[in-house]
């Protein structure tokens, strides 16, 4: 089937600057004439020609509302820009970690490899006609585009005048696996729809000992619950947990992907994963039913995770530290050792202590997975994590929610290898965490999220905190007035990161007040920042 290319005149649209997680706006914004098209073309124009002409691109996402329309638009623009083939997940579904895996691992029938991907997701934000949509571009290493590329994209959005599109290209049936071929001015153009679970499962089986996890799950003493919050993780959950590992179907909760995430907020935390929290015995109303031994949840695009034990919450900061401390013994992928570990600046120092104890390279980076990716590409980091429920390793270049769940299952299987049979009590999630605290010390950690705060007020609050940093003695006077029993603030700054790989410098990456004893204190932070005065909020939206 032949198609022709049409050049469409357009003009710049304000506000198309991609952040660390791409461009995120309300659906109604993306539905504006030329809004999506401008951003996609700005991205094509930011790439070198060999990454576009004759290239293979992945186009998929978490399946949220507007994804099916967006995929068809991007396919038509890819064809017009000379892309050779597009790989699409069946029903547009492909988790963010699976996209990274597909870029890195998948080969087409003709040996083709993907050079990048448009990922359609707004991550853990709600979906639906009045909710959020998002798009970001990942590079040939499987990781998010670096600032050098996102800056070019943004500059291109400010000068764009036209974009090519194959308007007469019929919509491709993305509900059925198969290849659809077309002929254009520059030759053949293919769209291949496939089930990305195949590639992802194969990768997970190369990392973890599935047989040991299966043995754990077969024990009547071990019970498990996984909540996909109606996100894209549901497209992988049945295949991995039920088919491969033998879990009961009843262990899966909200594992049917939905465009609006079932009307919920697909953010795996104690506030929004309400059904799982109740089932795990952490809710306000006791059901009288004995909770499972292990529970986990995913966000909309399946790159985040929450880990729970029976009536026990594992903080993300503890989770990455515990995975790093147990990785070599519990996971075949790490049997030869860890290259290094890294965390985002806001994450607690629990990982730092593990790194020091195990004599591992350690890095503190700004928020944004691309910073971890640079370290991984250089062979300097194996395990990393963020306090915002993101955990991962160098198997891909994105955080990976299901990987984190399988990592915890591997640790549980390893700790219980001699306890599965007989009457011996299983080592629990809580046991593992408390033993970790006993070995490395405990880092108490609490994160307060204030959602949908007026942007102007938030900016004023941040400016106030920066201004305060000019006089540490004055800061300590305020601190002692709030709590006289705490250590002094030794220094204060805006976090700045010099990448040890490429030497690039990222400034203004978070405001820090550093105490002499390394502590972080919420009540002081709230009063020092004048949170309620600036925002009018007497309490956070979410407490982690």
Short mmCIF file of C-alpha atoms in Angstrom, two decimals:
data_model
loop_
_atom_site.label_atom_id
_atom_site.label_comp_id
_atom_site.label_asym_id
_atom_site.label_seq_id
_atom_site.Cartn_x
_atom_site.Cartn_y
_atom_site.Cartn_z
CA UNK A 1 0.00 0.00 0.00
CA UNK A 2 1.48 3.33 -1.06
CA UNK A 3 1.40 6.63 0.80
CA UNK A 4 2.49 10.17 0.06
CA UNK A 5 4.00 12.81 2.32
CA UNK A 6 2.26 16.10 3.11
CA UNK A 7 4.01 19.14 4.59
CA UNK A 8 1.78 20.82 7.16
CA UNK A 9 2.39 24.45 8.12
CA UNK A 10 2.48 25.13 11.84
CA UNK A 11 3.75 27.65 14.35
CA UNK A 12 5.41 27.38 17.77
CA UNK A 13 3.25 26.59 20.81
CA UNK A 14 4.34 27.86 24.22
CA UNK A 15 5.19 25.55 27.09
CA UNK A 16 6.66 22.54 25.29
CA UNK A 17 9.78 22.25 27.43
CA UNK A 18 10.36 18.60 28.40
CA UNK A 19 11.29 17.94 32.00
CA UNK A 20 13.30 15.04 33.43
CA UNK A 21 10.40 12.74 32.55
CA UNK A 22 9.46 14.26 29.20
CA UNK A 23 6.52 16.49 28.36
CA UNK A 24 3.44 16.10 30.58
CA UNK A 25 0.21 18.05 30.22
CA UNK A 26 -3.53 17.53 30.42
CA UNK A 27 -5.09 15.54 27.58
CA UNK A 28 -6.97 18.62 26.37
CA UNK A 29 -3.61 20.37 25.88
CA UNK A 30 -2.24 17.52 23.78
CA UNK A 31 -5.43 17.52 21.71
CA UNK A 32 -4.84 21.10 20.57
CA UNK A 33 -4.14 21.34 16.82
CA UNK A 34 -0.47 20.53 16.09
CA UNK A 35 0.51 20.24 19.77
CA UNK A 36 1.65 16.62 19.68
CA UNK A 37 2.86 16.92 16.08
CA UNK A 38 5.08 19.91 16.89
CA UNK A 39 6.77 18.09 19.75
CA UNK A 40 7.30 14.89 17.76
CA UNK A 41 8.82 16.79 14.83
CA UNK A 42 10.96 18.88 17.19
CA UNK A 43 12.29 15.57 18.51
CA UNK A 44 13.02 14.16 15.06
CA UNK A 45 14.83 17.40 14.21
CA UNK A 46 16.95 17.11 17.38
CA UNK A 47 18.26 13.68 16.38
CA UNK A 48 21.05 12.92 13.93
CA UNK A 49 19.83 11.71 10.54
CA UNK A 50 20.95 8.10 11.06
CA UNK A 51 18.68 7.92 14.12
CA UNK A 52 15.72 8.78 11.88
CA UNK A 53 16.28 7.93 8.21
CA UNK A 54 16.08 4.18 7.73
CA UNK A 55 15.91 3.67 11.50
CA UNK A 56 13.76 1.44 13.71
CA UNK A 57 11.74 3.19 16.43
CA UNK A 58 9.59 1.92 19.29
CA UNK A 59 6.28 3.73 19.90
CA UNK A 60 4.23 2.54 22.90
CA UNK A 61 3.35 3.37 26.47
CA UNK A 62 1.16 2.69 29.48
CA UNK A 63 -2.10 2.59 27.49
CA UNK A 64 -3.59 5.68 29.10
CA UNK A 65 -6.34 7.69 27.41
CA UNK A 66 -5.27 9.30 24.10
CA UNK A 67 -2.46 6.73 23.58
CA UNK A 68 -4.20 5.01 20.67
CA UNK A 69 -4.69 8.29 18.82
CA UNK A 70 -1.15 9.45 19.57
CA UNK A 71 0.41 6.19 18.33
CA UNK A 72 -1.30 6.54 14.94
CA UNK A 73 -0.15 10.16 14.61
CA UNK A 74 3.46 9.26 15.45
CA UNK A 75 3.42 6.30 13.03
CA UNK A 76 2.32 8.62 10.20
CA UNK A 77 4.98 11.19 11.11
CA UNK A 78 7.67 8.51 11.38
CA UNK A 79 6.79 7.28 7.91
CA UNK A 80 6.97 10.81 6.51
CA UNK A 81 10.36 11.41 8.17
CA UNK A 82 11.91 8.38 6.47
CA UNK A 83 11.87 5.95 9.42
CA UNK A 84 12.17 2.38 8.11
CA UNK A 85 10.03 0.58 10.69
CA UNK A 86 8.07 1.17 13.89
CA UNK A 87 7.63 -1.41 16.64
CA UNK A 88 4.41 -1.07 18.65
CA UNK A 89 3.27 -3.01 21.70
CA UNK A 90 -0.03 -4.81 21.25
CA UNK A 91 -2.86 -2.39 22.16
CA UNK A 92 -0.12 0.28 22.57
CA UNK A 93 0.92 -1.44 25.83
CA UNK A 94 4.59 -1.52 26.73
CA UNK A 95 5.90 -0.62 30.17
CA UNK A 96 8.67 1.96 30.37
CA UNK A 97 11.19 -0.67 31.56
CA UNK A 98 10.05 -3.03 28.79
CA UNK A 99 10.63 -0.28 26.20
CA UNK A 100 14.17 0.08 27.50
CA UNK A 101 14.63 -3.68 27.32
CA UNK A 102 13.23 -3.85 23.78
CA UNK A 103 15.63 -1.12 22.58
CA UNK A 104 18.58 -2.91 24.16
CA UNK A 105 17.71 -6.56 23.56
CA UNK A 106 15.26 -7.08 20.70
CA UNK A 107 16.29 -7.94 17.15
CA UNK A 108 13.85 -7.91 14.25
CA UNK A 109 13.51 -10.84 11.84
CA UNK A 110 15.97 -9.07 9.55
CA UNK A 111 18.39 -8.29 12.39
CA UNK A 112 17.17 -4.72 12.84
CA UNK A 113 17.72 -2.97 16.19
CA UNK A 114 15.84 0.00 17.59
CA UNK A 115 17.67 3.32 17.83
CA UNK A 116 15.15 4.98 20.13
CA UNK A 117 11.57 5.22 21.34
CA UNK A 118 8.66 7.55 21.90
CA UNK A 119 7.15 6.50 25.24
CA UNK A 120 3.58 7.64 25.85
CA UNK A 121 3.09 7.96 29.58
CA UNK A 122 2.50 10.43 32.38
CA UNK A 123 3.94 7.85 34.79
CA UNK A 124 2.12 7.76 38.15
CA UNK A 125 -0.35 10.54 37.28
CA UNK A 126 -4.06 9.85 36.65
CA UNK A 127 -5.41 9.11 33.16
CA UNK A 128 -8.65 9.87 31.34
CA UNK A 129 -10.19 12.61 29.16
CA UNK A 130 -9.70 15.30 31.84
CA UNK A 131 -6.44 13.93 33.24
CA UNK A 132 -2.79 13.66 32.19
CA UNK A 133 -0.91 12.54 29.12
CA UNK A 134 2.80 12.57 28.42
CA UNK A 135 5.50 11.78 25.89
CA UNK A 136 9.24 11.31 26.20
CA UNK A 137 12.05 10.12 23.97
CA UNK A 138 14.53 7.38 24.94
CA UNK A 139 17.86 6.91 23.20
CA UNK A 140 19.64 3.89 21.73
CA UNK A 141 20.99 2.87 25.16
CA UNK A 142 17.38 2.47 26.32
CA UNK A 143 17.56 5.46 28.65
CA UNK A 144 15.88 8.89 28.68
CA UNK A 145 17.25 11.54 26.32
CA UNK A 146 20.04 13.56 27.94
CA UNK A 147 19.73 17.30 28.55
CA UNK A 148 21.70 18.03 25.37
CA UNK A 149 18.86 16.43 23.38
CA UNK A 150 15.91 17.70 25.44
CA UNK A 151 17.35 21.23 25.21
CA UNK A 152 17.48 20.89 21.41
CA UNK A 153 13.91 19.59 21.37
CA UNK A 154 12.74 22.60 23.33
CA UNK A 155 14.63 25.04 21.11
CA UNK A 156 13.11 23.36 18.06
CA UNK A 157 9.58 23.77 19.45
CA UNK A 158 10.18 27.53 19.57
CA UNK A 159 11.06 27.82 15.86
CA UNK A 160 9.09 25.04 14.15
CA UNK A 161 7.28 26.08 10.95
CA UNK A 162 6.21 22.78 9.38
CA UNK A 163 6.14 19.04 9.80
CA UNK A 164 5.79 16.16 7.32
CA UNK A 165 3.07 13.56 7.81
CA UNK A 166 1.70 10.66 5.78
CA UNK A 167 -1.92 11.74 6.14
CA UNK A 168 -3.24 9.11 3.74
CA UNK A 169 -1.54 6.25 5.62
CA UNK A 170 -4.42 4.18 7.03
CA UNK A 171 -4.54 3.53 10.77
CA UNK A 172 -2.72 0.34 11.71
CA UNK A 173 -4.59 -2.34 13.65
CA UNK A 174 -2.65 -2.33 16.92
CA UNK A 175 -4.91 -4.93 18.55
CA UNK A 176 -3.39 -7.82 16.57
CA UNK A 177 0.19 -9.07 16.44
CA UNK A 178 1.68 -8.84 12.95
CA UNK A 179 3.49 -6.71 10.37
CA UNK A 180 1.81 -4.15 8.13
CA UNK A 181 3.89 -2.92 5.15
CA UNK A 182 3.61 0.27 3.15
CA UNK A 183 5.48 1.95 0.29
CA UNK A 184 6.44 5.60 0.53
CA UNK A 185 8.59 8.09 -1.38
CA UNK A 186 11.72 6.77 0.36
CA UNK A 187 10.85 3.08 0.05
CA UNK A 188 9.38 0.44 2.32
CA UNK A 189 7.88 1.28 5.72
CA UNK A 190 6.76 -1.40 8.19
CA UNK A 191 4.76 -1.33 11.39
CA UNK A 192 5.22 -4.40 13.58
CA UNK A 193 2.80 -5.02 16.45
CA UNK A 194 4.14 -7.49 19.01
CA UNK A 195 3.72 -8.67 22.59
CA UNK A 196 6.58 -7.11 24.53
CA UNK A 197 6.06 -9.54 27.41
CA UNK A 198 8.09 -12.11 25.46
CA UNK A 199 11.27 -10.01 25.47
CA UNK A 200 10.76 -8.78 29.03
CA UNK A 201 10.14 -12.23 30.51
CA UNK A 202 13.22 -13.58 28.74
CA UNK A 203 15.32 -10.77 30.27
CA UNK A 204 13.92 -11.34 33.79
CA UNK A 205 14.68 -15.07 33.54
CA UNK A 206 18.29 -14.25 32.70
CA UNK A 207 18.59 -12.13 35.86
CA UNK A 208 16.74 -14.12 38.53
CA UNK A 209 16.54 -17.76 39.60
CA UNK A 210 12.89 -18.33 38.69
CA UNK A 211 13.00 -21.90 40.01
CA UNK A 212 13.90 -20.77 43.54
CA UNK A 213 11.14 -18.12 43.45
CA UNK A 214 8.67 -20.71 42.15
CA UNK A 215 9.60 -23.01 45.04
CA UNK A 216 8.92 -20.20 47.52
CA UNK A 217 5.56 -19.41 45.93
CA UNK A 218 4.59 -23.08 46.05
CA UNK A 219 4.93 -23.17 49.82
CA UNK A 220 1.59 -23.02 51.67
CA UNK A 221 3.39 -20.86 54.23
CA UNK A 222 4.03 -18.09 51.69
CA UNK A 223 1.25 -15.87 50.35
CA UNK A 224 1.56 -13.00 47.90
CA UNK A 225 -0.42 -10.11 46.41
CA UNK A 226 0.46 -7.86 43.46
CA UNK A 227 -1.49 -4.70 42.59
CA UNK A 228 -0.94 -3.17 39.13
CA UNK A 229 -3.38 -0.31 39.90
CA UNK A 230 -4.88 -0.94 36.42
CA UNK A 231 -1.62 0.20 34.84
CA UNK A 232 0.50 -1.43 32.15
CA UNK A 233 2.17 -3.76 34.70
CA UNK A 234 -1.00 -5.83 34.44
CA UNK A 235 0.07 -6.81 30.91
CA UNK A 236 3.09 -8.60 32.41
CA UNK A 237 1.81 -9.72 35.81
CA UNK A 238 -0.17 -12.80 34.74
CA UNK A 239 2.60 -14.00 32.47
CA UNK A 240 5.34 -13.66 35.10
CA UNK A 241 3.68 -14.34 38.43
CA UNK A 242 1.03 -16.88 37.40
CA UNK A 243 2.35 -18.63 34.28
CA UNK A 244 6.09 -18.56 35.02
CA UNK A 245 6.18 -18.59 38.83
CA UNK A 246 3.00 -20.49 39.68
CA UNK A 247 1.23 -17.88 41.82
CA UNK A 248 -2.52 -18.12 42.21
CA UNK A 249 -4.66 -15.94 39.94
CA UNK A 250 -6.22 -14.52 43.11
CA UNK A 251 -2.82 -13.01 43.98
CA UNK A 252 -3.28 -10.44 41.20
CA UNK A 253 -5.16 -7.25 42.03
CA UNK A 254 -6.28 -4.61 39.50
CA UNK A 255 -4.18 -6.24 36.77
CA UNK A 256 -6.40 -5.35 33.80
CA UNK A 257 -4.87 -2.25 32.14
CA UNK A 258 -7.40 0.57 31.72
CA UNK A 259 -7.20 3.91 29.94
CA UNK A 260 -8.27 5.73 33.10
CA UNK A 261 -6.62 3.31 35.55
CA UNK A 262 -10.05 2.39 36.82
CA UNK A 263 -10.63 5.97 37.95
CA UNK A 264 -7.77 5.68 40.42
CA UNK A 265 -4.43 7.37 40.88
CA UNK A 266 -1.76 4.88 39.66
CA UNK A 267 0.86 5.88 42.22
CA UNK A 268 2.14 2.99 44.38
CA UNK A 269 2.15 4.48 47.85
CA UNK A 270 0.24 4.09 51.10
CA UNK A 271 -2.28 6.76 50.08
CA UNK A 272 -3.29 5.63 46.59
CA UNK A 273 -2.77 1.83 46.67
CA UNK A 274 -5.67 1.60 49.12
CA UNK A 275 -6.90 -1.89 48.25
CA UNK A 276 -3.44 -3.44 48.59
CA UNK A 277 -2.74 -1.52 51.79
CA UNK A 278 -5.96 -2.88 53.31
CA UNK A 279 -5.21 -6.42 52.16
CA UNK A 280 -1.71 -6.24 53.68
CA UNK A 281 -3.13 -5.29 57.08
CA UNK A 282 -1.99 -1.66 57.00
CA UNK A 283 -5.40 -0.06 56.53
CA UNK A 284 -7.50 1.70 59.11
CA UNK A 285 -10.25 -0.92 59.11
CA UNK A 286 -9.20 -4.42 60.08
CA UNK A 287 -10.86 -7.08 57.92
CA UNK A 288 -10.08 -9.97 60.23
CA UNK A 289 -8.46 -11.85 57.34
CA UNK A 290 -4.79 -12.80 57.76
CA UNK A 291 -2.70 -10.64 55.37
CA UNK A 292 -0.31 -12.15 52.79
CA UNK A 293 3.39 -12.46 53.63
CA UNK A 294 4.44 -10.25 50.74
CA UNK A 295 2.75 -7.52 48.73
CA UNK A 296 3.77 -5.12 46.00
CA UNK A 297 2.31 -2.46 43.72
CA UNK A 298 3.24 -0.70 40.47
CA UNK A 299 2.52 2.70 38.98
CA UNK A 300 0.91 3.50 35.61
CA UNK A 301 3.92 2.73 33.42
CA UNK A 302 5.33 0.02 35.74
CA UNK A 303 8.66 1.66 36.49
CA UNK A 304 7.88 2.35 40.17
CA UNK A 305 7.19 -0.11 42.96
CA UNK A 306 6.02 -0.31 46.54
CA UNK A 307 7.13 -3.21 48.74
CA UNK A 308 5.06 -4.38 51.71
CA UNK A 309 5.31 -7.18 54.23
CA UNK A 310 2.53 -8.41 56.45
CA UNK A 311 1.45 -5.26 58.32
CA UNK A 312 4.81 -3.74 57.38
CA UNK A 313 5.86 -0.98 54.96
CA UNK A 314 9.34 -0.91 53.41
CA UNK A 315 10.49 2.61 52.57
CA UNK A 316 11.95 3.00 49.06
CA UNK A 317 15.20 4.22 50.64
CA UNK A 318 15.51 1.03 52.70
CA UNK A 319 14.42 -1.12 49.76
CA UNK A 320 17.30 -0.16 47.46
CA UNK A 321 19.80 -0.54 50.31
CA UNK A 322 18.51 -4.01 51.17
CA UNK A 323 18.54 -5.11 47.52
CA UNK A 324 22.15 -3.93 47.19
CA UNK A 325 23.19 -5.64 50.42
CA UNK A 326 21.69 -8.98 49.32
CA UNK A 327 22.15 -8.88 45.54
CA UNK A 328 25.29 -10.99 45.21
CA UNK A 329 23.96 -13.96 47.18
CA UNK A 330 20.34 -13.86 46.05
CA UNK A 331 20.47 -12.98 42.33
CA UNK A 332 22.52 -14.86 39.70
CA UNK A 333 22.90 -11.68 37.62
CA UNK A 334 25.09 -10.17 40.35
CA UNK A 335 27.03 -13.32 41.29
CA UNK A 336 30.33 -11.79 40.13
CA UNK A 337 29.80 -8.67 42.27
CA UNK A 338 28.44 -5.12 42.08
CA UNK A 339 30.21 -2.41 40.04
CA UNK A 340 28.87 0.31 42.27
CA UNK A 341 25.63 1.77 43.67
CA UNK A 342 23.89 5.13 43.39
CA UNK A 343 20.92 7.04 44.80
CA UNK A 344 19.16 10.31 44.13
CA UNK A 345 20.00 13.21 46.41
CA UNK A 346 16.65 13.20 48.34
CA UNK A 347 16.93 9.45 49.09
CA UNK A 348 18.10 8.51 52.59
CA UNK A 349 21.72 7.57 53.29
CA UNK A 350 20.88 3.89 53.96
CA UNK A 351 22.55 2.93 50.68
CA UNK A 352 25.65 4.95 51.53
CA UNK A 353 26.30 2.77 54.58
CA UNK A 354 25.91 -0.44 52.56
CA UNK A 355 28.34 0.90 49.94
CA UNK A 356 30.91 1.76 52.59
CA UNK A 357 30.55 -1.61 54.33
CA UNK A 358 30.88 -3.58 51.08
CA UNK A 359 33.61 -1.29 49.72
CA UNK A 360 31.54 -0.30 46.68
CA UNK A 361 31.71 2.79 44.51
CA UNK A 362 28.94 5.17 45.58
CA UNK A 363 27.31 8.08 43.76
CA UNK A 364 24.74 10.70 44.80
CA UNK A 365 22.95 12.12 41.74
CA UNK A 366 20.12 14.55 40.98
CA UNK A 367 16.60 13.23 40.49
CA UNK A 368 16.26 11.76 37.00
CA UNK A 369 17.13 8.28 35.77
CA UNK A 370 19.39 9.58 32.99
CA UNK A 371 22.04 10.35 35.61
CA UNK A 372 22.09 6.70 36.69
CA UNK A 373 22.19 5.66 33.03
CA UNK A 374 25.45 7.52 32.41
CA UNK A 375 27.08 5.70 35.33
CA UNK A 376 25.76 2.35 34.11
CA UNK A 377 26.94 2.90 30.53
CA UNK A 378 30.40 3.56 31.96
CA UNK A 379 30.32 0.34 34.00
CA UNK A 380 30.32 2.21 37.31
CA UNK A 381 26.92 1.30 38.77
CA UNK A 382 24.90 -1.91 39.16
CA UNK A 383 22.04 -1.01 41.54
CA UNK A 384 20.37 2.34 42.09
CA UNK A 385 17.23 3.91 43.47
CA UNK A 386 15.13 6.96 44.29
CA UNK A 387 13.00 7.75 47.31
CA UNK A 388 10.03 8.18 44.96
CA UNK A 389 9.53 4.41 44.68
CA UNK A 390 12.00 3.93 41.82
CA UNK A 391 14.49 1.06 41.94
CA UNK A 392 16.56 -0.58 39.23
CA UNK A 393 19.80 -2.02 37.95
CA UNK A 394 22.04 -1.94 34.89
CA UNK A 395 19.98 -4.59 33.05
CA UNK A 396 18.16 -1.63 31.42
CA UNK A 397 18.36 2.16 31.60
CA UNK A 398 15.07 2.87 33.37
CA UNK A 399 13.78 2.11 36.83
CA UNK A 400 11.92 -1.19 36.83
CA UNK A 401 9.02 -1.95 39.17
CA UNK A 402 8.62 -5.66 38.38
CA UNK A 403 12.41 -6.13 38.59
CA UNK A 404 12.29 -4.73 42.14
CA UNK A 405 9.47 -7.12 43.09
CA UNK A 406 11.41 -10.09 41.69
CA UNK A 407 14.52 -8.87 43.53
CA UNK A 408 12.62 -8.95 46.81
CA UNK A 409 11.16 -12.37 45.97
CA UNK A 410 14.70 -13.56 45.28
CA UNK A 411 15.91 -12.28 48.65
CA UNK A 412 12.98 -13.97 50.39
CA UNK A 413 13.65 -17.22 48.50
CA UNK A 414 17.35 -17.06 49.38
CA UNK A 415 16.72 -16.37 53.07
CA UNK A 416 14.15 -19.20 53.21
CA UNK A 417 15.90 -21.85 51.12
CA UNK A 418 16.12 -24.13 54.18
CA UNK A 419 12.74 -23.15 55.66
CA UNK A 420 10.28 -23.82 52.85
CA UNK A 421 9.58 -27.42 53.81
CA UNK A 422 8.48 -28.51 57.27
CA UNK A 423 7.21 -26.46 60.17
CA UNK A 424 10.03 -23.92 60.35
CA UNK A 425 8.74 -20.34 60.32
CA UNK A 426 9.58 -18.36 57.20
CA UNK A 427 11.89 -15.36 57.34
CA UNK A 428 9.54 -12.45 56.64
CA UNK A 429 9.91 -9.07 54.94
CA UNK A 430 9.89 -7.45 58.37
CA UNK A 431 12.60 -9.86 59.60
CA UNK A 432 14.82 -8.94 56.64
CA UNK A 433 14.37 -5.21 57.19
CA UNK A 434 14.99 -5.40 60.93
CA UNK A 435 18.08 -7.55 60.41
CA UNK A 436 19.33 -4.96 57.92
CA UNK A 437 18.83 -2.22 60.52
CA UNK A 438 20.68 -4.30 63.10
CA UNK A 439 23.61 -4.71 60.70
CA UNK A 440 23.84 -1.29 59.07
CA UNK A 441 21.86 0.99 61.36
CA UNK A 442 18.43 2.47 60.71
CA UNK A 443 17.76 5.55 58.62
CA UNK A 444 14.33 6.89 59.52
CA UNK A 445 12.84 8.44 56.43
CA UNK A 446 9.65 10.38 55.71
CA UNK A 447 8.70 12.21 52.53
CA UNK A 448 5.89 14.76 52.36
CA UNK A 449 4.27 15.41 48.96
CA UNK A 450 2.22 18.58 48.43
CA UNK A 451 0.34 18.02 45.18
CA UNK A 452 -1.28 20.69 42.96
CA UNK A 453 0.22 23.60 44.89
CA UNK A 454 -0.05 27.00 43.21
CA UNK A 455 3.13 27.30 41.11
CA UNK A 456 3.71 30.92 42.08
CA UNK A 457 3.47 30.16 45.80
CA UNK A 458 5.78 27.17 45.42
CA UNK A 459 8.36 29.36 43.68
CA UNK A 460 8.16 31.93 46.47
CA UNK A 461 8.74 29.20 49.06
CA UNK A 462 11.84 27.96 47.21
CA UNK A 463 13.21 31.50 46.85
CA UNK A 464 12.70 32.00 50.58
CA UNK A 465 14.74 28.86 51.35
CA UNK A 466 17.57 29.93 49.05
CA UNK A 467 17.66 33.40 50.61
CA UNK A 468 17.89 31.90 54.10
CA UNK A 469 21.07 30.07 53.11
CA UNK A 470 23.07 33.30 53.13
CA UNK A 471 23.33 33.21 56.94
CA UNK A 472 23.88 29.84 58.60
CA UNK A 473 24.04 31.39 62.11
CA UNK A 474 20.58 32.88 61.52
CA UNK A 475 19.34 29.51 60.29
CA UNK A 476 20.65 27.79 63.42
CA UNK A 477 18.97 30.41 65.59
CA UNK A 478 15.64 29.57 63.88
CA UNK A 479 16.31 25.82 64.13
CA UNK A 480 17.10 25.97 67.86
CA UNK A 481 13.92 27.95 68.37
CA UNK A 482 11.99 25.09 66.85
CA UNK A 483 13.93 22.19 68.40
CA UNK A 484 16.69 22.86 70.92
CA UNK A 485 17.79 19.21 71.05
CA UNK A 486 18.99 18.84 67.46
CA UNK A 487 22.40 19.24 65.82
CA UNK A 488 23.42 22.47 64.16
CA UNK A 489 23.10 23.05 60.44
CA UNK A 490 26.69 22.86 59.19
CA UNK A 491 26.09 24.04 55.61
CA UNK A 492 23.36 24.81 53.09
CA UNK A 493 23.37 24.87 49.31
CA UNK A 494 21.57 24.15 46.07
CA UNK A 495 22.65 20.67 45.06
CA UNK A 496 24.99 20.67 42.07
CA UNK A 497 26.20 17.53 40.30
CA UNK A 498 29.28 17.06 38.17
CA UNK A 499 28.86 13.90 36.13
CA UNK A 500 31.99 11.75 36.64
CA UNK A 501 31.53 10.26 33.17
CA UNK A 502 31.13 13.23 30.84
CA UNK A 503 32.00 16.13 33.14
CA UNK A 504 28.66 17.88 32.58
CA UNK A 505 27.37 20.02 35.43
CA UNK A 506 23.73 20.07 36.54
CA UNK A 507 22.89 23.05 38.75
CA UNK A 508 19.88 23.93 40.95
CA UNK A 509 19.04 20.29 41.64
CA UNK A 510 17.41 20.77 45.05
CA UNK A 511 17.81 22.91 48.15
CA UNK A 512 19.75 21.31 51.00
CA UNK A 513 20.25 22.14 54.67
CA UNK A 514 22.89 19.75 55.99
CA UNK A 515 23.04 18.97 59.71
CA UNK A 516 26.32 18.15 61.46
CA UNK A 517 25.16 14.64 62.34
CA UNK A 518 23.68 13.85 58.90
CA UNK A 519 20.08 13.92 60.10
CA UNK A 520 17.06 15.25 58.20
CA UNK A 521 14.19 16.68 60.20
CA UNK A 522 10.66 17.09 58.85
CA UNK A 523 9.19 19.32 61.52
CA UNK A 524 12.07 21.77 61.19
CA UNK A 525 11.82 21.70 57.39
CA UNK A 526 8.12 22.55 57.54
CA UNK A 527 8.67 25.54 59.81
CA UNK A 528 11.91 26.74 58.23
CA UNK A 529 10.27 26.74 54.80
CA UNK A 530 7.08 28.39 56.11
CA UNK A 531 5.18 25.72 54.22
CA UNK A 532 1.72 26.57 55.53
CA UNK A 533 2.29 30.31 55.23
CA UNK A 534 3.30 30.08 51.55
CA UNK A 535 1.01 27.28 50.34
CA UNK A 536 -1.96 27.47 52.69
CA UNK A 537 -1.57 23.73 53.27
CA UNK A 538 -1.67 22.46 56.85
CA UNK A 539 -0.91 18.88 55.78
CA UNK A 540 0.69 17.05 52.82
CA UNK A 541 -1.28 15.17 50.18
CA UNK A 542 0.85 12.04 50.56
CA UNK A 543 3.17 10.89 53.34
CA UNK A 544 5.72 8.18 52.52
#
